[in-house]
Amino acid sequence: MRQRTYTLLLAGVLLLAMLPRLWLWLDHGTSGVVYPADEDEYYRGAIHILLNQAYYDTGQWLRPPLTSIFLAGVFAVAGVNIPLAMLVQAIISLLTLVLLAELAHLMSGSRRVALVAALLAGLFLPYASYASQMLSETLFTLLMAATVLLFEAARRRDLDPRWMLMCGLVWGLATLTRPIAFYALPLTVGLIWVGGAVVRRILRQRWLPALPVRRRVWAGAALLAGFVLINTPWVIRNYAVHGHLILTDTSGGTSFWLGNLRTPEERNLQFEWNATVPNLADRQRLAMTRAIANIQADPTLFISRTRNKAISLWQFDVRLFAANAPIGVTLDQGSLPFALASDLQYALLLLLAVVGIMLAHRHEQSLAVLLWAVYGTLLSAVSLGHPRLRLPLMLFVFGYAALVLAQPRQMWTRWQAAQVWRRAALGAGVVALLLIWFARIYIPFGHSQFWLLVGHRTRDMQAVERGIAAMPENYLPYVAQGDLLREQGDLRGALAAYTAAAERNPQNSSVRAWQIELARQLDDPTTVQTALAALQQVSWDNNQLYQWAWAQLPACSVARFASPDPAIGVLRGSYPAARDPTDAEPLRWAMGRMQLRVPQAGPLVLELRAQHAATPVQLWLDGQPVQTLTLGTEWQVLELAVPRACALLELRAPTSVASVDEPYPRSVAWRVR
């Protein structure tokens, strides 16, 4: 394939890969919501850099800075626009596809294989989904792909120190994104210096050539030098601020401890340390000490958990639905069909990769990318084994899977000529994957889902009831029952079904939203407040849920609305109700464009105030501008004449960030009576 043809086809692959990224960005990247914990800490780090030219050091732990630096860079250029920052990140994620294509080309020597590898990664739904989430996965995967590519290029150039230096520089950047990359550095340097002969002897692979000792020493030193050059300023800065040697962050020790708790209640120690131990490094030291003590007290439990977490890391996302774990309403969190599609992609890719690994010729192998996956699995096994942590480890999958898909005849020929041990190893690898993926819970879950599908297609309540009987402890059959009863007009029966679903999955936001909707129609304020409190407990009383409810719930089913009332189905483009310390009454802060379905015709009393003087505000009613005004920091009362029930009131105003203590972009505070 000619270079020009390859370039044009690769550009086409990138354009195609942008489609699922735009689709998922529209689903969950446009709401402007920053979720607690990881996302909030990366975001606050960016706001501290933007406003104070300093990093965020007052959270529960110190995060690596590069994700926050990236966000701060976007905010500095385009303003604090969270949806735009997520779109920029989604576009940047396409660079990972280019790097994976180059890695596949380097391994196979085939541009066809390279294109297929890029296509597989571009259409892989988890990569597309996390590309528009405020997490470190996208940048870290990009940087680790570059690290592995540079290392593989250096290996094929007899460990050229210049290439190893570049690899070390990029590796350092990856470590400033996620600390998991740090611990692999000494292992890699040791492998270069002393482990090459051992690897060749064990694997019978010319991974490290029989180079002179001096060459290997210079290569390892260059890798180390590049890494140190990037990370040293961060280490010096941390010592100056915290008075302790912090190499990357302080979340690693805490994650190690959280993955080795003796009892669930032990987790509460984290809140105690946050309140009583001001130094982040001291908190990490306490967590490490506690984790080691837990392991020493029960090493058998540690070994068992390590095995379970290693398996959990590579299991399907569908198991979350079987285990009553989904919380959100976005496609990647709340859609069972999306999870099934993602798992199907994941299973096929991993099976193809196993075939590719076992049938690849020696010059097509990359031990670096394989060892990266093994290393990451072991590290997750001793700390936390969340499934999203496997995304950066899956770099090996696309190149090896592309070997099989891009040249099936060659693979078939190799299979026919393969030695018995290679065929046996391939079979063992496939069996191992199937054992990792299999769980007994899938049997009743699949049985239940079969009957729910029948009931959905035929609108047959008996089929739904058979789905409930197949797995009565799962929340999804009761959701299906509630949906069908609601369509039939039995609101009380539907509310009872959703309540049964909530008893099995108390954190699910879509179930709670339907509880609120039906309880409002049935004048059941107790259920409304119970469901709203459950949403607030998991931080899902937010604009992401408001956007979902705006499209999914019936419009104009509420007789009246005041600012403290649940906003489900009534409002979007606003923050949850809150109390201002200077004002006894609850208020809401609008985002740049807030929309409200006004339940009743007649006069509407609207109270507004801005967080800055001379803030321009436009009010629109049913798509027509009705008033333009300039607000200050004092409350201003307006009365609008609403011509009809369920009129659409829209408020447009510029957003700004008040301070690092109030870091979220907002425009004006408002109340309706």
mmCIF file of N, CA and C in Angstrom, residues 562-618:
data_model
loop_
_atom_site.group_PDB
_atom_site.id
_atom_site.type_symbol
_atom_site.label_atom_id
_atom_site.label_comp_id
_atom_site.label_asym_id
_atom_site.label_seq_id
_atom_site.Cartn_x
_atom_site.Cartn_y
_atom_site.Cartn_z
ATOM 1 N N ALA A 562 -41.806 25.406 42.380
ATOM 2 C CA ALA A 562 -41.032 26.424 43.082
ATOM 3 C C ALA A 562 -39.577 25.968 43.110
ATOM 4 N N SER A 563 -38.682 26.884 43.344
ATOM 5 C CA SER A 563 -37.254 26.593 43.206
ATOM 6 C C SER A 563 -36.776 25.401 44.028
ATOM 7 N N PRO A 564 -37.233 25.213 45.284
ATOM 8 C CA PRO A 564 -36.725 24.047 46.041
ATOM 9 C C PRO A 564 -37.276 22.716 45.563
ATOM 10 N N ASP A 565 -38.316 22.725 44.736
ATOM 11 C CA ASP A 565 -38.954 21.472 44.323
ATOM 12 C C ASP A 565 -38.025 20.657 43.428
ATOM 13 N N PRO A 566 -38.220 19.333 43.377
ATOM 14 C CA PRO A 566 -37.422 18.513 42.456
ATOM 15 C C PRO A 566 -37.566 19.010 41.022
ATOM 16 N N ALA A 567 -36.438 19.119 40.333
ATOM 17 C CA ALA A 567 -36.423 19.699 38.987
ATOM 18 C C ALA A 567 -36.623 18.659 37.901
ATOM 19 N N ILE A 568 -36.859 17.407 38.284
ATOM 20 C CA ILE A 568 -36.949 16.318 37.320
ATOM 21 C C ILE A 568 -38.058 16.583 36.313
ATOM 22 N N GLY A 569 -37.714 16.661 35.037
ATOM 23 C CA GLY A 569 -38.688 16.843 33.977
ATOM 24 C C GLY A 569 -39.180 18.259 33.798
ATOM 25 N N VAL A 570 -38.784 19.180 34.681
ATOM 26 C CA VAL A 570 -39.270 20.557 34.649
ATOM 27 C C VAL A 570 -38.186 21.525 34.183
ATOM 28 N N LEU A 571 -36.947 21.186 34.431
ATOM 29 C CA LEU A 571 -35.861 22.151 34.343
ATOM 30 C C LEU A 571 -34.630 21.488 33.754
ATOM 31 N N ARG A 572 -33.830 22.263 33.037
ATOM 32 C CA ARG A 572 -32.490 21.837 32.641
ATOM 33 C C ARG A 572 -31.613 23.070 32.475
ATOM 34 N N GLY A 573 -30.302 22.846 32.566
ATOM 35 C CA GLY A 573 -29.368 23.961 32.478
ATOM 36 C C GLY A 573 -29.201 24.690 33.789
ATOM 37 N N SER A 574 -29.345 23.984 34.907
ATOM 38 C CA SER A 574 -29.277 24.617 36.216
ATOM 39 C C SER A 574 -28.625 23.671 37.210
ATOM 40 N N TYR A 575 -28.103 24.254 38.268
ATOM 41 C CA TYR A 575 -27.547 23.475 39.375
ATOM 42 C C TYR A 575 -28.663 23.102 40.349
ATOM 43 N N PRO A 576 -28.422 22.126 41.229
ATOM 44 C CA PRO A 576 -29.448 21.754 42.217
ATOM 45 C C PRO A 576 -29.759 22.905 43.164
ATOM 46 N N ALA A 577 -30.884 22.806 43.819
ATOM 47 C CA ALA A 577 -31.266 23.806 44.814
ATOM 48 C C ALA A 577 -30.267 23.808 45.955
ATOM 49 N N ALA A 578 -29.955 25.004 46.443
ATOM 50 C CA ALA A 578 -28.980 25.145 47.521
ATOM 51 C C ALA A 578 -29.372 26.339 48.371
ATOM 52 N N ARG A 579 -28.800 26.401 49.545
ATOM 53 C CA ARG A 579 -29.044 27.534 50.437
ATOM 54 C C ARG A 579 -27.813 28.435 50.431
ATOM 55 N N ASP A 580 -28.053 29.704 50.187
ATOM 56 C CA ASP A 580 -26.994 30.699 50.241
ATOM 57 C C ASP A 580 -26.764 31.077 51.707
ATOM 58 N N PRO A 581 -25.516 31.134 52.164
ATOM 59 C CA PRO A 581 -25.265 31.496 53.568
ATOM 60 C C PRO A 581 -25.834 32.859 53.946
ATOM 61 N N THR A 582 -25.996 33.749 52.954
ATOM 62 C CA THR A 582 -26.504 35.091 53.243
ATOM 63 C C THR A 582 -28.008 35.203 53.054
ATOM 64 N N ASP A 583 -28.652 34.094 52.718
ATOM 65 C CA ASP A 583 -30.079 34.138 52.397
ATOM 66 C C ASP A 583 -30.747 32.889 52.950
ATOM 67 N N ALA A 584 -31.840 33.049 53.629
ATOM 68 C CA ALA A 584 -32.501 31.912 54.270
ATOM 69 C C ALA A 584 -33.247 31.032 53.277
ATOM 70 N N GLU A 585 -33.655 31.587 52.145
ATOM 71 C CA GLU A 585 -34.467 30.829 51.198
ATOM 72 C C GLU A 585 -33.593 30.070 50.205
ATOM 73 N N PRO A 586 -34.044 28.881 49.776
ATOM 74 C CA PRO A 586 -33.270 28.132 48.774
ATOM 75 C C PRO A 586 -33.247 28.875 47.436
ATOM 76 N N LEU A 587 -32.188 28.660 46.687
ATOM 77 C CA LEU A 587 -32.051 29.243 45.361
ATOM 78 C C LEU A 587 -31.407 28.217 44.446
ATOM 79 N N ARG A 588 -31.406 28.516 43.178
ATOM 80 C CA ARG A 588 -30.686 27.721 42.188
ATOM 81 C C ARG A 588 -29.804 28.656 41.369
ATOM 82 N N TRP A 589 -28.649 28.146 40.961
ATOM 83 C CA TRP A 589 -27.784 28.874 40.048
ATOM 84 C C TRP A 589 -27.981 28.331 38.645
ATOM 85 N N ALA A 590 -28.156 29.237 37.708
ATOM 86 C CA ALA A 590 -28.318 28.843 36.311
ATOM 87 C C ALA A 590 -26.961 28.667 35.655
ATOM 88 N N MET A 591 -26.916 27.785 34.667
ATOM 89 C CA MET A 591 -25.761 27.707 33.788
ATOM 90 C C MET A 591 -25.933 28.770 32.692
ATOM 91 N N GLY A 592 -25.200 28.678 31.625
ATOM 92 C CA GLY A 592 -25.293 29.712 30.606
ATOM 93 C C GLY A 592 -26.639 29.799 29.933
ATOM 94 N N ARG A 593 -27.340 28.659 29.851
ATOM 95 C CA ARG A 593 -28.649 28.628 29.199
ATOM 96 C C ARG A 593 -29.557 27.715 30.002
ATOM 97 N N MET A 594 -30.457 28.310 30.748
ATOM 98 C CA MET A 594 -31.364 27.559 31.601
ATOM 99 C C MET A 594 -32.755 27.574 30.976
ATOM 100 N N GLN A 595 -33.444 26.427 31.012
ATOM 101 C CA GLN A 595 -34.799 26.315 30.478
ATOM 102 C C GLN A 595 -35.727 25.753 31.547
ATOM 103 N N LEU A 596 -36.928 26.355 31.622
ATOM 104 C CA LEU A 596 -37.926 25.965 32.621
ATOM 105 C C LEU A 596 -39.281 25.833 31.937
ATOM 106 N N ARG A 597 -39.940 24.693 32.173
ATOM 107 C CA ARG A 597 -41.317 24.526 31.714
ATOM 108 C C ARG A 597 -42.249 25.097 32.785
ATOM 109 N N VAL A 598 -42.883 26.227 32.472
ATOM 110 C CA VAL A 598 -43.744 26.896 33.439
ATOM 111 C C VAL A 598 -45.084 26.163 33.476
ATOM 112 N N PRO A 599 -45.471 25.603 34.617
ATOM 113 C CA PRO A 599 -46.659 24.735 34.639
ATOM 114 C C PRO A 599 -47.964 25.455 34.329
ATOM 115 N N GLN A 600 -48.114 26.722 34.782
ATOM 116 C CA GLN A 600 -49.411 27.378 34.703
ATOM 117 C C GLN A 600 -49.313 28.676 33.911
ATOM 118 N N ALA A 601 -50.424 29.036 33.280
ATOM 119 C CA ALA A 601 -50.525 30.346 32.644
ATOM 120 C C ALA A 601 -50.797 31.404 33.715
ATOM 121 N N GLY A 602 -50.452 32.644 33.373
ATOM 122 C CA GLY A 602 -50.687 33.732 34.313
ATOM 123 C C GLY A 602 -49.399 34.394 34.734
ATOM 124 N N PRO A 603 -49.432 35.188 35.793
ATOM 125 C CA PRO A 603 -48.225 35.898 36.231
ATOM 126 C C PRO A 603 -47.213 34.938 36.872
ATOM 127 N N LEU A 604 -45.960 35.140 36.538
ATOM 128 C CA LEU A 604 -44.865 34.350 37.108
ATOM 129 C C LEU A 604 -43.907 35.310 37.794
ATOM 130 N N VAL A 605 -43.708 35.132 39.096
ATOM 131 C CA VAL A 605 -42.785 35.968 39.857
ATOM 132 C C VAL A 605 -41.413 35.310 39.831
ATOM 133 N N LEU A 606 -40.453 36.047 39.285
ATOM 134 C CA LEU A 606 -39.098 35.529 39.096
ATOM 135 C C LEU A 606 -38.124 36.446 39.816
ATOM 136 N N GLU A 607 -37.312 35.880 40.699
ATOM 137 C CA GLU A 607 -36.294 36.638 41.420
ATOM 138 C C GLU A 607 -34.919 36.273 40.858
ATOM 139 N N LEU A 608 -34.108 37.280 40.587
ATOM 140 C CA LEU A 608 -32.799 37.073 39.969
ATOM 141 C C LEU A 608 -31.743 37.915 40.665
ATOM 142 N N ARG A 609 -30.544 37.381 40.715
ATOM 143 C CA ARG A 609 -29.372 38.182 41.086
ATOM 144 C C ARG A 609 -28.136 37.527 40.492
ATOM 145 N N ALA A 610 -27.138 38.332 40.209
ATOM 146 C CA ALA A 610 -25.899 37.857 39.603
ATOM 147 C C ALA A 610 -24.806 37.771 40.651
ATOM 148 N N GLN A 611 -23.711 37.095 40.293
ATOM 149 C CA GLN A 611 -22.575 37.051 41.213
ATOM 150 C C GLN A 611 -21.578 38.167 40.926
ATOM 151 N N HIS A 612 -21.806 38.912 39.825
ATOM 152 C CA HIS A 612 -20.980 40.075 39.494
ATOM 153 C C HIS A 612 -21.890 41.216 39.088
ATOM 154 N N ALA A 613 -21.422 42.411 39.259
ATOM 155 C CA ALA A 613 -22.184 43.580 38.838
ATOM 156 C C ALA A 613 -22.251 43.646 37.314
ATOM 157 N N ALA A 614 -23.306 44.290 36.822
ATOM 158 C CA ALA A 614 -23.480 44.551 35.390
ATOM 159 C C ALA A 614 -23.446 43.271 34.555
ATOM 160 N N THR A 615 -24.209 42.278 34.990
ATOM 161 C CA THR A 615 -24.310 41.019 34.245
ATOM 162 C C THR A 615 -25.516 41.082 33.306
ATOM 163 N N PRO A 616 -25.289 40.970 31.987
ATOM 164 C CA PRO A 616 -26.425 41.024 31.060
ATOM 165 C C PRO A 616 -27.202 39.710 31.058
ATOM 166 N N VAL A 617 -28.524 39.815 31.042
ATOM 167 C CA VAL A 617 -29.391 38.638 31.072
ATOM 168 C C VAL A 617 -30.487 38.817 30.025
ATOM 169 N N GLN A 618 -30.761 37.739 29.290
ATOM 170 C CA GLN A 618 -31.871 37.724 28.340
ATOM 171 C C GLN A 618 -32.897 36.697 28.787
#
